[in-house]
Amino acid sequence: MYAVMDLLKNVEVDAILGPQIPDAAPLVIELGEKAHVPVISFFPTSPILSHSKNPYFIRATQDDSFQVKAIAATLRRFGWHQVVFVYEDTDYGKGMICSLVNALLENDIRVAYMMAISSFAEDFQISRELNMLMTRKNRVFVVHMTTPLGSRLFALADKAGMMTEGYVWLITTALANSLSAIMNSETIDSMEGILGIRSHVPKSKDLENFNRRWKRKLDLMNPNSSGTELNIFGLWAYDSIWALARAVERIGVTNPTLLKLKTREVVKDFASLGSSSRIGPRLVKEILNVKFKGLSGEFHLVNGQLKSSTFEIFNVIGKGERVVGYWTPDKRISRKLHSGETLESSITSSNELRKIIWAGDSTLTPQGLAIPKLRIGIPVKKGFKEFVDMKKNVHTNETSYLGFSIDVFRAALKALDFKNISYEFFPFMNEKGEMNGTYDDMLHQIVEQESGVTMLVPIKHGIHRNMWIFLHPWSWDLWLAVIVSFIFMGLVIRIMEQPTVNTAFAGSPNRQLGMTLWWPFAALALPERGLVVKDWSRFVLVIWIGLAVILMQIYTASLSSMLTVDQLQPTVVGVNKLITNGYKVGHQNGSFVKGFLLDELKLNESPLIPYHTVKEYHQALSKGHKNGGVAAIFAEIPYIRVFLNKEEGKIMDKLEEKYFGQIITSIGVASPMISTSDDSRKLRASSFSGLFIIVGIATLLALVISEKSYIWSKPVALAKEFSIRYLSSQSSNGSTELVVAAQSTTQVHDDVESSHDVQDLVGNNNEGTSI
């Protein structure tokens, strides 16, 4: 601070280059702002600092917040979705958190943990933090630190065993851009296998010539110097001075090299510091407009900072480094960078990076997560050894673990392709070789998880002995709909088949009523007999037989299903009945099911009876709760399946597949929460409403279209009779006598077929023809 104030107050400088310490930047920028002197920084600074908020601040480097896009793309390329962010506990280190988290979230990557390390931390403090990181499952670390702290971090990480196979380290530009400064030191040995993101410097003739001059002059100044490589910060510094020189030339400063040699004042505070530069505002404006091709590439300031371009992705190998790919502003990763590269070739080249040597000299891409050794607890049981069984070899003292659950576990590991996972089985037992507590006690050793529970009950018999069993397939509304359909069909046929046409419907009213009710049954029993005469009546007959056949087939199937499933009805349905009646309930001994019954289903402990084996299950259910057994047994679903398979075999498996998709045997499986009833299995009229509507519409259409039907011929006869009377009255008014033979209304209908016939009989009234 005092050095800057001295330059501003005593030397009266017109521009400041620096500072080289990131945390000093905010103060230097504030002083430059007060003195109206531009501060040109070519070293890393916090992304929070910007030209928009500080007009006299010019960042001649790429914004650190821009590199997060390259970091996110690299992490996504390898399929890592969780990372740990390790950063320097300074304003510069913290300034990247927000932009990094947002960029990672856009790529479906989550920051699982963030660790801040002070620049003044001792080695033991850093080691303690590293040991804490080792306890986490995350193995992908993004490091954002300057060179002094970063080099210490990796040296300690190597000692802690965190530079071995499985670990992934990715460094930001803060350390990667200055990595050449430690490339020949012992520190670089501990960084082998890391990935880095740094600014790309394009090759050019000017850069080659400058490097030669730089090395030649450095050798003359210090022949014993080993650090001859110039990093990106040196190139940015060189280009920044060129940009400042160009801006000064544009302003036209006549004598810029003269320094005022006067007695310097001791500056104690900057409150008295005023504007010391007359050309500061003009100089800032000219610097922002400078564009040229420098040693670091294209020098072009956008919004007060160097325009971002390409980033290199490199891999540290031995005491050297190797560029494995590039990231360009269009968010693409490519293996090679060509100036004439087209969009299509860029997409193709982005599929693969060059071969990477990871930490621990591994060529296999790390999974990014630590998979610890699994300890698999084995319960000690007296029964149901089909699931888990332990056998100890007395000669080798080795224990083998067999059973369904063991095989499923191993098959799952194989299917999931967990090649590097290790596990061990250990029996959950005490010194006596017995279960070390209950099943619940073993579950509490891990994150609590319970398997499915179901209720096992004996079946009840006797429903099929009910004398009204034949009524059960259909509900009352479906029976009513069928009866109404019978009556409706009989009435339709009665109307269409008049007694004068079909003598079967002739006779007294009682006989006709009986025939109307009898006809639907006769049509089904004797379909080959000539019960109807008219064509439209035969059409209705076909519709009726089709409806009846469908209903009969459904009724037969439903009744058969009921008689079969009737064998499978449980004696107890629902937990409420168990509670209200105080029935005894069984459960598997040592299982968590007992706690489930007490805590979740709210059963009392007194009626709960533990059982061990399949034989005990069978005996308890066979006796029943009235004879010293139980009304139901609660157990895990796999154990219930084992019991059912031993009791019944494979016949019930076929019934399960056919009807319900669950185990169906002479011992029923019922849900402890759901009650069922016979009514829920009955067929209702609503299920066949579409069929009844189609048959009804077709029948009514046939009734209307039939011209010989009763309801159609009566209105026609009345209309014809009215026409004759009308014509007769018209003839009388014209002095023409119309004599009509005495005929009944029925005879007129039989002899006169249409109004044309009437006209022929009446004749031409104008000629006076009479009948």
mmCIF file of N, CA and C in Angstrom, residues 50 85 141 180 248 406 477 503 509 567 757:
data_model
loop_
_atom_site.group_PDB
_atom_site.id
_atom_site.type_symbol
_atom_site.label_atom_id
_atom_site.label_comp_id
_atom_site.label_asym_id
_atom_site.label_seq_id
_atom_site.Cartn_x
_atom_site.Cartn_y
_atom_site.Cartn_z
ATOM 1 N N SER A 50 -14.096 -5.932 -11.447
ATOM 2 C CA SER A 50 -14.463 -5.755 -12.851
ATOM 3 C C SER A 50 -14.289 -4.297 -13.262
ATOM 4 N N PHE A 85 -14.283 -29.298 -4.192
ATOM 5 C CA PHE A 85 -13.592 -28.068 -4.579
ATOM 6 C C PHE A 85 -12.661 -27.654 -3.439
ATOM 7 N N PHE A 141 -11.075 -34.078 -7.340
ATOM 8 C CA PHE A 141 -10.774 -32.831 -6.647
ATOM 9 C C PHE A 141 -10.403 -31.756 -7.667
ATOM 10 N N SER A 180 5.325 -23.979 -14.917
ATOM 11 C CA SER A 180 6.699 -24.065 -15.428
ATOM 12 C C SER A 180 7.713 -23.601 -14.392
ATOM 13 N N VAL A 248 0.021 5.497 -25.114
ATOM 14 C CA VAL A 248 0.744 6.748 -24.850
ATOM 15 C C VAL A 248 1.076 7.456 -26.157
ATOM 16 N N ILE A 406 -27.197 -65.138 -0.843
ATOM 17 C CA ILE A 406 -25.777 -64.999 -1.177
ATOM 18 C C ILE A 406 -25.587 -64.982 -2.694
ATOM 19 N N ASP A 477 -78.115 -56.041 -10.524
ATOM 20 C CA ASP A 477 -78.480 -55.170 -11.645
ATOM 21 C C ASP A 477 -78.264 -55.859 -12.989
ATOM 22 N N THR A 503 -99.662 -67.811 -36.881
ATOM 23 C CA THR A 503 -100.743 -68.365 -36.054
ATOM 24 C C THR A 503 -100.269 -68.784 -34.675
ATOM 25 N N PRO A 509 -105.966 -63.726 -25.152
ATOM 26 C CA PRO A 509 -104.911 -62.845 -24.643
ATOM 27 C C PRO A 509 -103.941 -63.570 -23.703
ATOM 28 N N GLN A 567 -61.768 -71.906 -3.183
ATOM 29 C CA GLN A 567 -60.903 -72.734 -2.347
ATOM 30 C C GLN A 567 -59.784 -71.916 -1.701
ATOM 31 N N ASP A 757 -104.886 -46.771 -56.331
ATOM 32 C CA ASP A 757 -106.008 -47.690 -56.472
ATOM 33 C C ASP A 757 -107.333 -46.965 -56.237
#
